[in-house]
PDB file of C-alpha atoms in Angstrom:
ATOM      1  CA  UNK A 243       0.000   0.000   0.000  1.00 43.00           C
ATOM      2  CA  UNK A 244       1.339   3.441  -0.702  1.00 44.00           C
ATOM      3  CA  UNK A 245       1.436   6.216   1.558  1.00 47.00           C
ATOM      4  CA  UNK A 246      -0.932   9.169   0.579  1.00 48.00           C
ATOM      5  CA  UNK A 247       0.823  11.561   2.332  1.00 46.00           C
ATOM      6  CA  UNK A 248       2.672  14.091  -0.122  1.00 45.00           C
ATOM      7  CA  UNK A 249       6.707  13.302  -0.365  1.00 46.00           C
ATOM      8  CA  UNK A 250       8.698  16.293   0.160  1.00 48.00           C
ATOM      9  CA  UNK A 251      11.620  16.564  -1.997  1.00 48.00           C
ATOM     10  CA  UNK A 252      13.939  15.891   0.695  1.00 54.00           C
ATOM     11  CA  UNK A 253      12.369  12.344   1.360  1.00 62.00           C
ATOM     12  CA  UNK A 254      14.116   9.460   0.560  1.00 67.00           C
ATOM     13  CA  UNK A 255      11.819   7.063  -1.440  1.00 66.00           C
ATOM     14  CA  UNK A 256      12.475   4.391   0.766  1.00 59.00           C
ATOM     15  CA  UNK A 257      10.299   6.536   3.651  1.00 64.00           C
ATOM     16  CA  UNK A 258       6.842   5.275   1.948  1.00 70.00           C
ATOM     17  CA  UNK A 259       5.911   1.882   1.654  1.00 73.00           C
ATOM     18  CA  UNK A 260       6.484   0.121  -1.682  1.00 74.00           C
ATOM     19  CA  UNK A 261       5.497  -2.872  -2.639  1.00 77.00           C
ATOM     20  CA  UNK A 262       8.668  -5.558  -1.928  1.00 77.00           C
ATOM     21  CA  UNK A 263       9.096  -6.151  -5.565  1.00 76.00           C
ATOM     22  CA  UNK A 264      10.326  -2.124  -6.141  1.00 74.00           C
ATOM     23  CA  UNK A 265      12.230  -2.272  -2.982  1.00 77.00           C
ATOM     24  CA  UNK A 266      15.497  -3.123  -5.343  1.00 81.00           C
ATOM     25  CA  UNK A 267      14.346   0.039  -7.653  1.00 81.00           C
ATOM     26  CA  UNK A 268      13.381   2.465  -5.016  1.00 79.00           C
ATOM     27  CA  UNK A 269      16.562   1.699  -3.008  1.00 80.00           C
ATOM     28  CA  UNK A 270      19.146   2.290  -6.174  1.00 83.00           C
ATOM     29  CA  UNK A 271      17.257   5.175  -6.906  1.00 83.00           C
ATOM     30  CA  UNK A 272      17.759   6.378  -3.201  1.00 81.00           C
ATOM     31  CA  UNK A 273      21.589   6.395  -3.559  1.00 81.00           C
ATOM     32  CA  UNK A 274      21.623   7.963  -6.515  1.00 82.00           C
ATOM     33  CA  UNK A 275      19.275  10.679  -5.386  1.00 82.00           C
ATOM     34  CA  UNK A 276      21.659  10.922  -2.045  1.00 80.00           C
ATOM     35  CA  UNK A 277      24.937  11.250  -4.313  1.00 74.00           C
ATOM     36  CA  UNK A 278      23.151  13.794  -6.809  1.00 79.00           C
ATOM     37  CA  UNK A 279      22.400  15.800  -3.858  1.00 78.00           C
ATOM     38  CA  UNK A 280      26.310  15.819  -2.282  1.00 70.00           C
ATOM     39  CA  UNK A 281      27.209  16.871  -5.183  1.00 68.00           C
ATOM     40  CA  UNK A 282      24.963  20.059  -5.146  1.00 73.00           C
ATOM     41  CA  UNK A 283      26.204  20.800  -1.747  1.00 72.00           C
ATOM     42  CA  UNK A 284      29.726  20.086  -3.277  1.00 66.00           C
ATOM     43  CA  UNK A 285      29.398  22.336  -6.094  1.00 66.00           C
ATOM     44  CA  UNK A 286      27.638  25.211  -3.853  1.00 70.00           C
ATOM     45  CA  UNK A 287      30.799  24.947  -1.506  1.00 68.00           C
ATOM     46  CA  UNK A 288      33.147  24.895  -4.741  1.00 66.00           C
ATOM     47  CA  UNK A 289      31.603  28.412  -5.876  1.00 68.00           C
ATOM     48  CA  UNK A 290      31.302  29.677  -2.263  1.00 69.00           C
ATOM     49  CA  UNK A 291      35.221  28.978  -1.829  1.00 67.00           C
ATOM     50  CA  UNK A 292      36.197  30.107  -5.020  1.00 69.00           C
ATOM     51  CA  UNK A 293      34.886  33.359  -4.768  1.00 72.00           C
ATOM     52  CA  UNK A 294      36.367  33.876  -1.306  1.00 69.00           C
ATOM     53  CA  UNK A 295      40.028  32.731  -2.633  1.00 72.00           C
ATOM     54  CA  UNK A 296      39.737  35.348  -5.433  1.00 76.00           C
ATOM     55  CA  UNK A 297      39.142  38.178  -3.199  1.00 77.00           C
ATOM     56  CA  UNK A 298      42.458  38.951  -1.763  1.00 76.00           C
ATOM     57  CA  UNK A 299      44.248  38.534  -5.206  1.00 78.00           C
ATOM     58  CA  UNK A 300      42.049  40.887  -7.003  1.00 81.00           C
ATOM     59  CA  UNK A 301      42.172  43.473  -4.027  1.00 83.00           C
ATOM     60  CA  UNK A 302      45.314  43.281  -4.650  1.00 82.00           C
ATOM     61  CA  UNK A 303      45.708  43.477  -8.486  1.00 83.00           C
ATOM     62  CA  UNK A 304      43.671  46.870  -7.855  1.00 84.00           C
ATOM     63  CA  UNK A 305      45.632  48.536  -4.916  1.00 85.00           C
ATOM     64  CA  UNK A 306      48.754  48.101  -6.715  1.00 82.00           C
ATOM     65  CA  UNK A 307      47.793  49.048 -10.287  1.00 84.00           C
ATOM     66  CA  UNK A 308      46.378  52.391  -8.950  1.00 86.00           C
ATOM     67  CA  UNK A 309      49.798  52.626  -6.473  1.00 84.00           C
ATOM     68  CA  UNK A 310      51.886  51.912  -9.834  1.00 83.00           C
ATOM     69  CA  UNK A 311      50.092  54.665 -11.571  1.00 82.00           C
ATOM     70  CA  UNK A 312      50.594  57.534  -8.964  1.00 83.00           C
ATOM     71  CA  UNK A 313      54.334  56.712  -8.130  1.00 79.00           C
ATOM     72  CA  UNK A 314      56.904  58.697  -9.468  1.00 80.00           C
ATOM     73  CA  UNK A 315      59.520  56.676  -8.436  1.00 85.00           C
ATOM     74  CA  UNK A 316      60.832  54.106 -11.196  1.00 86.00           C
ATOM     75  CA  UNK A 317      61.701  51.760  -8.361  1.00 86.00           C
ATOM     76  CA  UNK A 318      58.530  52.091  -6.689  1.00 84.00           C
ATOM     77  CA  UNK A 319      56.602  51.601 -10.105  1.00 84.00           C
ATOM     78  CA  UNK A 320      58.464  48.511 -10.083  1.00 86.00           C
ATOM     79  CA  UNK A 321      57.915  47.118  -6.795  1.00 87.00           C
ATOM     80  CA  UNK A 322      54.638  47.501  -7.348  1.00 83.00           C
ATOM     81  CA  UNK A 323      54.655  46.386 -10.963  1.00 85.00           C
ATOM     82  CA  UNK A 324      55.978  42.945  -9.354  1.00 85.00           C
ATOM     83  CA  UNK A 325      53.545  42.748  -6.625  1.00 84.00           C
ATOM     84  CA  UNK A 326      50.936  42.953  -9.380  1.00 85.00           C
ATOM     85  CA  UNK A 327      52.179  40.395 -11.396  1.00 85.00           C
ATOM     86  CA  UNK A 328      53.023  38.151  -8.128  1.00 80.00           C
ATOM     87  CA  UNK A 329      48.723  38.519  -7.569  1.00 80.00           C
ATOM     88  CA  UNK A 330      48.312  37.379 -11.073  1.00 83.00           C
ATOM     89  CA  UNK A 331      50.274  34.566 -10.760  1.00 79.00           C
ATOM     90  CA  UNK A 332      48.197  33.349  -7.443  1.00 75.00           C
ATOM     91  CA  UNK A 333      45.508  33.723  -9.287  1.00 80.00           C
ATOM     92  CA  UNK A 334      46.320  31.560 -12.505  1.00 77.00           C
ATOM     93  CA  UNK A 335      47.232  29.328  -9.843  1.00 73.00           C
ATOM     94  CA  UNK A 336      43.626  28.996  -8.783  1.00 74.00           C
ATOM     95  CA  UNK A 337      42.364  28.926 -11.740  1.00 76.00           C
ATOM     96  CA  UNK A 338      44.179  25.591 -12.557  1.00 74.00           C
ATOM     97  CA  UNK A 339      43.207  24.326  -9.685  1.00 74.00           C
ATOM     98  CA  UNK A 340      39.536  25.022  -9.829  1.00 74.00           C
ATOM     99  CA  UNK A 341      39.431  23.523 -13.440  1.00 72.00           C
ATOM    100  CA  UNK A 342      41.507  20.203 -12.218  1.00 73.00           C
ATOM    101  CA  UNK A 343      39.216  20.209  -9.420  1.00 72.00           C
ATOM    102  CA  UNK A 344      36.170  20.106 -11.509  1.00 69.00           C
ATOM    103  CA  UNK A 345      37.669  17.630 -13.707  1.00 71.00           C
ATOM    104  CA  UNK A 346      38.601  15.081 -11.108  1.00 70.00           C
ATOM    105  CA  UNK A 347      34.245  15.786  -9.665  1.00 65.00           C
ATOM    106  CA  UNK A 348      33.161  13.352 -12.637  1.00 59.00           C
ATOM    107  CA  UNK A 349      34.196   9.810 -12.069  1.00 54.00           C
ATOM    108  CA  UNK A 350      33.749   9.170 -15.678  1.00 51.00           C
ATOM    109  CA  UNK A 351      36.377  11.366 -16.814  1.00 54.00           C
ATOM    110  CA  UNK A 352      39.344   9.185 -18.805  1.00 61.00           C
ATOM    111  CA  UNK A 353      42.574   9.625 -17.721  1.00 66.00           C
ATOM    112  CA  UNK A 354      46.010   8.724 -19.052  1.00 76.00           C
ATOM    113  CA  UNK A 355      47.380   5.675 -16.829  1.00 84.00           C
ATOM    114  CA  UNK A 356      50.965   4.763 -17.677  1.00 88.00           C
ATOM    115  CA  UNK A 357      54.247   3.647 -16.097  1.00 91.00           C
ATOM    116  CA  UNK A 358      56.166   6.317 -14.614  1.00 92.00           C
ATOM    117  CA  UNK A 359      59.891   6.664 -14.429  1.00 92.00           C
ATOM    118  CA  UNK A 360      59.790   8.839 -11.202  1.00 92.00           C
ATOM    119  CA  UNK A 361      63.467  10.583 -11.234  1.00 92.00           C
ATOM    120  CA  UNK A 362      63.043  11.799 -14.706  1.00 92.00           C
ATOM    121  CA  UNK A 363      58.971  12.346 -14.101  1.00 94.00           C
ATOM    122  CA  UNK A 364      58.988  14.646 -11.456  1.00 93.00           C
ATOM    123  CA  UNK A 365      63.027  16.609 -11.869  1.00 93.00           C
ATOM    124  CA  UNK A 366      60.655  19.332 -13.576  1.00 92.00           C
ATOM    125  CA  UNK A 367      58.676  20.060 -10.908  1.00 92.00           C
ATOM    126  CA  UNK A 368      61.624  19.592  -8.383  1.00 93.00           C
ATOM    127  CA  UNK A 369      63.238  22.699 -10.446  1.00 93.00           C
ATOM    128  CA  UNK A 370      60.562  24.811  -9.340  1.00 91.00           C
ATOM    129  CA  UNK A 371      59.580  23.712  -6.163  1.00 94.00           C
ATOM    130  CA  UNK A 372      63.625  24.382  -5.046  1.00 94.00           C
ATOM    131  CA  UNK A 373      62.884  27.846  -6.640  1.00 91.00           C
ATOM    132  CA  UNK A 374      60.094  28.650  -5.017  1.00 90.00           C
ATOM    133  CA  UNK A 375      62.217  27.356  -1.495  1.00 94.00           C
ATOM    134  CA  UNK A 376      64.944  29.299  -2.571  1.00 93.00           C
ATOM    135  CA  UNK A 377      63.145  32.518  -2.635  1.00 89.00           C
ATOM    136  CA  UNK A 378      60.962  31.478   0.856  1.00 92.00           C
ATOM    137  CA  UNK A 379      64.955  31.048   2.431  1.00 95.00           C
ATOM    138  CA  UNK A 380      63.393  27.415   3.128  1.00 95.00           C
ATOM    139  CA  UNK A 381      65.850  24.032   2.324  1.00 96.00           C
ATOM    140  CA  UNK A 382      64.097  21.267   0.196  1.00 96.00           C
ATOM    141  CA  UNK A 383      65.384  17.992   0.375  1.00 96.00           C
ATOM    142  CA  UNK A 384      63.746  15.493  -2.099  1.00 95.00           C
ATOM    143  CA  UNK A 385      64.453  11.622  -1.828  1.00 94.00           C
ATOM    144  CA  UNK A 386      63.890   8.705  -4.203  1.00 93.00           C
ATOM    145  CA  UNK A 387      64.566   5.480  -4.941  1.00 91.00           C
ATOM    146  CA  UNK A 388      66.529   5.763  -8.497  1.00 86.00           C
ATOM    147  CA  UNK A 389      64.428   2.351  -9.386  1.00 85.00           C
ATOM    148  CA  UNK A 390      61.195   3.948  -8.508  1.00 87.00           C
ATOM    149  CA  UNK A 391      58.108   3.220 -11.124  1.00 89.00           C
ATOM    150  CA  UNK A 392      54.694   4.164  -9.990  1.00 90.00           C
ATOM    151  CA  UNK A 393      51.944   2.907 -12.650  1.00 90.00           C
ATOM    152  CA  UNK A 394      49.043   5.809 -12.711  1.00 89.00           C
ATOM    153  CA  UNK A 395      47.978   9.439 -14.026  1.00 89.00           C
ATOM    154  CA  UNK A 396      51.031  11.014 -14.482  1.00 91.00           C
ATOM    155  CA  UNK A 397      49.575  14.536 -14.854  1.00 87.00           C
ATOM    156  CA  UNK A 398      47.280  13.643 -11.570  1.00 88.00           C
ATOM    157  CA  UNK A 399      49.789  12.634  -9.454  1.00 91.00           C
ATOM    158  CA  UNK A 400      52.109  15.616 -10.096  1.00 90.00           C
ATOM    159  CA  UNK A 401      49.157  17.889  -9.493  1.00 89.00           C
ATOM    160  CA  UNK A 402      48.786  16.270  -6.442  1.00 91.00           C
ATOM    161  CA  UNK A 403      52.483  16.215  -5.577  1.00 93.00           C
ATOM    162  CA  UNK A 404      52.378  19.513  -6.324  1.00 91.00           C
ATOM    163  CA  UNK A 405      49.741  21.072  -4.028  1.00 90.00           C
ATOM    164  CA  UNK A 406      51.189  18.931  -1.008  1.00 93.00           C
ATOM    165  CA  UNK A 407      54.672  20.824  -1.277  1.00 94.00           C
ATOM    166  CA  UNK A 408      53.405  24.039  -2.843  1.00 91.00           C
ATOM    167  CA  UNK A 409      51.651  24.102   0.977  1.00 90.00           C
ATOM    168  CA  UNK A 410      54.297  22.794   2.927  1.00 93.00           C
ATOM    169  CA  UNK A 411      57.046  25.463   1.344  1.00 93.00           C
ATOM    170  CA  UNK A 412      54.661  28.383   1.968  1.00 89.00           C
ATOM    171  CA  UNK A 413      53.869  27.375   5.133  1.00 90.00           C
ATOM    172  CA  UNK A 414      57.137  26.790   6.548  1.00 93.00           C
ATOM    173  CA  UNK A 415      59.015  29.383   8.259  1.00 93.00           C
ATOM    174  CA  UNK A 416      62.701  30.610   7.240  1.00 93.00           C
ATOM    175  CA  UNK A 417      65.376  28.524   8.035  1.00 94.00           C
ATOM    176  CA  UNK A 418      63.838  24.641   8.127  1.00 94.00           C
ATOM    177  CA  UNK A 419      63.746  22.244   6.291  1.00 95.00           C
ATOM    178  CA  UNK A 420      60.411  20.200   3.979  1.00 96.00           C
ATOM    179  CA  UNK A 421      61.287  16.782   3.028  1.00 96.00           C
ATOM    180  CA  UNK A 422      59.774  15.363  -0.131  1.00 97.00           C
ATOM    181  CA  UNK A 423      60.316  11.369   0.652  1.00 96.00           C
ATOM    182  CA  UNK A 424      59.018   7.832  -2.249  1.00 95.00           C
ATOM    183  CA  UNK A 425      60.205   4.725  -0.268  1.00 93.00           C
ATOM    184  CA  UNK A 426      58.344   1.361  -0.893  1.00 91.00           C
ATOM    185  CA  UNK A 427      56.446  -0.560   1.471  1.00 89.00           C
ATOM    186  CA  UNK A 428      55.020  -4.056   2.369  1.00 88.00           C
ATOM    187  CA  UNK A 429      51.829  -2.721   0.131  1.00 83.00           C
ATOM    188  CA  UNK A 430      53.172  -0.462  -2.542  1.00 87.00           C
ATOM    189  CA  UNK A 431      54.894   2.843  -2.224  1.00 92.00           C
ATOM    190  CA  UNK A 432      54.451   5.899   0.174  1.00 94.00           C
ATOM    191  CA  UNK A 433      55.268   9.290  -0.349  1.00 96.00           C
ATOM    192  CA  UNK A 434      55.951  11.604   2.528  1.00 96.00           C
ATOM    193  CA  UNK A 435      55.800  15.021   3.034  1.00 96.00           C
ATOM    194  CA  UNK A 436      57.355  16.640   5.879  1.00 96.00           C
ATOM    195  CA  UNK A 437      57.351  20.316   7.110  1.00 95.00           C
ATOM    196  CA  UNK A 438      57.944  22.169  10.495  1.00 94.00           C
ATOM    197  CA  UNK A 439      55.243  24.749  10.153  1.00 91.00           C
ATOM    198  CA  UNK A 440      52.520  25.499  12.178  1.00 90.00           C
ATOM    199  CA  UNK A 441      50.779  21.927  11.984  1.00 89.00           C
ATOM    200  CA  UNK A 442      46.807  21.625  12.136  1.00 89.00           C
ATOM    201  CA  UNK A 443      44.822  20.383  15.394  1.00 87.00           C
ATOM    202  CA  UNK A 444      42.484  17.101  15.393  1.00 88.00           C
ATOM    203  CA  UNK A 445      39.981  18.753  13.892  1.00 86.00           C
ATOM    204  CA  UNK A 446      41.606  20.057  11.151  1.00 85.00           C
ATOM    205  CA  UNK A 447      43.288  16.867  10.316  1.00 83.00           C
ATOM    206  CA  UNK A 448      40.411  15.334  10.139  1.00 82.00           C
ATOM    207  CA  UNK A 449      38.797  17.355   7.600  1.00 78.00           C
ATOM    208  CA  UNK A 450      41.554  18.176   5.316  1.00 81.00           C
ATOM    209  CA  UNK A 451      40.962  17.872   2.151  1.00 76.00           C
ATOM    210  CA  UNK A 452      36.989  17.080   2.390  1.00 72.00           C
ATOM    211  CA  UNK A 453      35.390  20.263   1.847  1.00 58.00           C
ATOM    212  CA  UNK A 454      37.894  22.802   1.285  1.00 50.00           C
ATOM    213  CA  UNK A 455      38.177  23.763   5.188  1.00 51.00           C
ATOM    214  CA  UNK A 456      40.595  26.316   6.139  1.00 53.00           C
ATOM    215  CA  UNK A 457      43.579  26.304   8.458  1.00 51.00           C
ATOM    216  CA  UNK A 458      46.619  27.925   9.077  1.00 50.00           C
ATOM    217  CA  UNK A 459      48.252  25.363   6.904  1.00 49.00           C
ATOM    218  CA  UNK A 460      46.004  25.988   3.948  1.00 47.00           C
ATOM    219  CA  UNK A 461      44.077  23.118   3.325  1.00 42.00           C
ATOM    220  CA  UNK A 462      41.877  24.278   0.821  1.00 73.00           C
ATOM    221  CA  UNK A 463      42.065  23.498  -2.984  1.00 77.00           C
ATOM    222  CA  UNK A 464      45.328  22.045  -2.872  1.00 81.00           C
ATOM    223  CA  UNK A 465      44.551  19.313  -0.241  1.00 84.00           C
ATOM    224  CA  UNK A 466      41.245  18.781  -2.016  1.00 84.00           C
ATOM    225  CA  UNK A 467      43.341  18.040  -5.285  1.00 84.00           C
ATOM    226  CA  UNK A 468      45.632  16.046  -3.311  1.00 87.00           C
ATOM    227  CA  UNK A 469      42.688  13.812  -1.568  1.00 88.00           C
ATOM    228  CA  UNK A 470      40.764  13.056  -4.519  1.00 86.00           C
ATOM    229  CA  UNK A 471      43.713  11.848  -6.832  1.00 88.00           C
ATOM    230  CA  UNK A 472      44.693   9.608  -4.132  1.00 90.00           C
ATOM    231  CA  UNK A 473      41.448   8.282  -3.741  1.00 88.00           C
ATOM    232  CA  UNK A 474      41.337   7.873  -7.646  1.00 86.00           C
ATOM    233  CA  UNK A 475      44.487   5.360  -7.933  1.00 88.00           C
ATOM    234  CA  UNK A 476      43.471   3.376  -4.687  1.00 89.00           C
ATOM    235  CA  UNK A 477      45.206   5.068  -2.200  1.00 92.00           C
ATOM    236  CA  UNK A 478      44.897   6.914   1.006  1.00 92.00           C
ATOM    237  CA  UNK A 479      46.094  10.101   2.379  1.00 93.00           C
ATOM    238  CA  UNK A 480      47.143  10.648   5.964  1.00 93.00           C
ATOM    239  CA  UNK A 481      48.136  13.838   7.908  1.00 93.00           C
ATOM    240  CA  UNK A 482      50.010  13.521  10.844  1.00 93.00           C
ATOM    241  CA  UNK A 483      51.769  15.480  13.370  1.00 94.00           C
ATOM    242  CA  UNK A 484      55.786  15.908  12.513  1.00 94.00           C
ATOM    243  CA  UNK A 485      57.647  15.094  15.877  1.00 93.00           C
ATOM    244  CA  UNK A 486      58.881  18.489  17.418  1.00 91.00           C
ATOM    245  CA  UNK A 487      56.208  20.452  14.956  1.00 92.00           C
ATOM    246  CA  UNK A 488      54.656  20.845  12.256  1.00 93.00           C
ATOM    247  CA  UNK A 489      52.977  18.168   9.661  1.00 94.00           C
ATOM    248  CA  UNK A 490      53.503  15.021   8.027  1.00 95.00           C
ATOM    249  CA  UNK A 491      51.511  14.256   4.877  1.00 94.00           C
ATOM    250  CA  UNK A 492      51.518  10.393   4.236  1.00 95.00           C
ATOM    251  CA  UNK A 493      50.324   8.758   1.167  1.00 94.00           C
TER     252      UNK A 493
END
């Protein structure tokens, strides 16, 4: 017997009464009415986010275009002139990041899988990343196994590579030390991460990478990037506290 009383649209099906034959149908149709709807609150939280991260770049973009224009100094025009291209930059940065984002959403989305020769794969990146440490008067250390193959997304797994040092090189005060670490285990191979920054708290551990929470390590986009490639090959993604300070991402 059916129930007569109107469904709201927040109702799962599976709140009436249906006949046991539909009880298959009406409880697929359930889930997929459950995952259509975390997406919408994904998506909503996507656009919420994005909007706040472009903000502060595009404050800036306009306080130092209008500074650039009323200095008379050449030096000063070009302090500003590289502050202003410095916002830019962040914000191409984002932008990348919200598209990879939105590709990695749809599960159905092909992706290159290959073997990867990591040394030669990832020296690229390593230029940049000892730039960008260079500059932040942090020391990068980067270890791996000259044998080491990883079979997966290359592209995916240097985004997500990426995003876990980007954060742990901006976040790290002058003077230490982040550790980029590939060493194989009993079940595969596990890359660590290591900084001496600031850390995050239980809570903030726990949520990393989820919903694009904030903390003063800046797990936002990046970590979001980082969790869902990780979950895409099979893996899993740990952050833990670095003895004497600071975090450990483990994956």
């Amino acid at each position: 017997t059916l129930s007569t009383r109107p469904a709201q649209a927040t109702d799962p099906l599976g709140a009436q009464r249906w006949p046991a034959e539909l009880q298959p149908l009406v409880d697929t149709l359930d889930r997929q009415f459950l995952a259509l709807a975390q997406a919408r609150t994904a998506h909503t939280r996507l656009v919420s986010r994005a909007a706040h991260e472009f903000r502060t770049p595009l404050a800036a973009v306009r306080l130092h275009a209008q500074l650039m224009a009323r200095a008379p100094a050449p030096d000063v025009q070009r302090t500003h002139q590289a502050l202003l291209i410095a916002s830019v930059d962040h914000m191409t940065r984002l932008v990348d990041q919200l598209l990879l984002l939105s590709e990695l959403e749809w599960p159905q989305t092909d992706h290159a899988v290959s073997a990867i020769d990591v040394p030669s794969w990832i020296a690229p990146k390593q230029a940049v990343w000892q730039s960008m440490a260079q500059t932040r008067d942090v020391r990068l250390e980067v270890s791996l196994p000259d044998d080491a193959t990883l079979h997966g997304d290359p592209a995916g797994l240097l985004a997500l590579l990426d995003n876990v040092v980007h954060n742990a090189l901006r976040h790290s005060p002058a003077g230490q030390t982040v550790t980029l670490q590939l060493r194989r285990t009993a079940d595969g191979w596990e890359w660590r991460c290591i900084d001496h920054g600031p850390g995050m708290d239980a809570a903030q551990k726990a949520t990393a990478g989820t919903g694009f929470a904030q903390s003063p390590h800046g797990s936002g986009l990046g970590l979001t990037i980082a969790r869902r490639v990780t979950e895409r090959h099979g893996g899993q993604i740990h952050f833990e506290d670095t003895p004497g300070g600071g975090l450990t991402v483990r994956i």
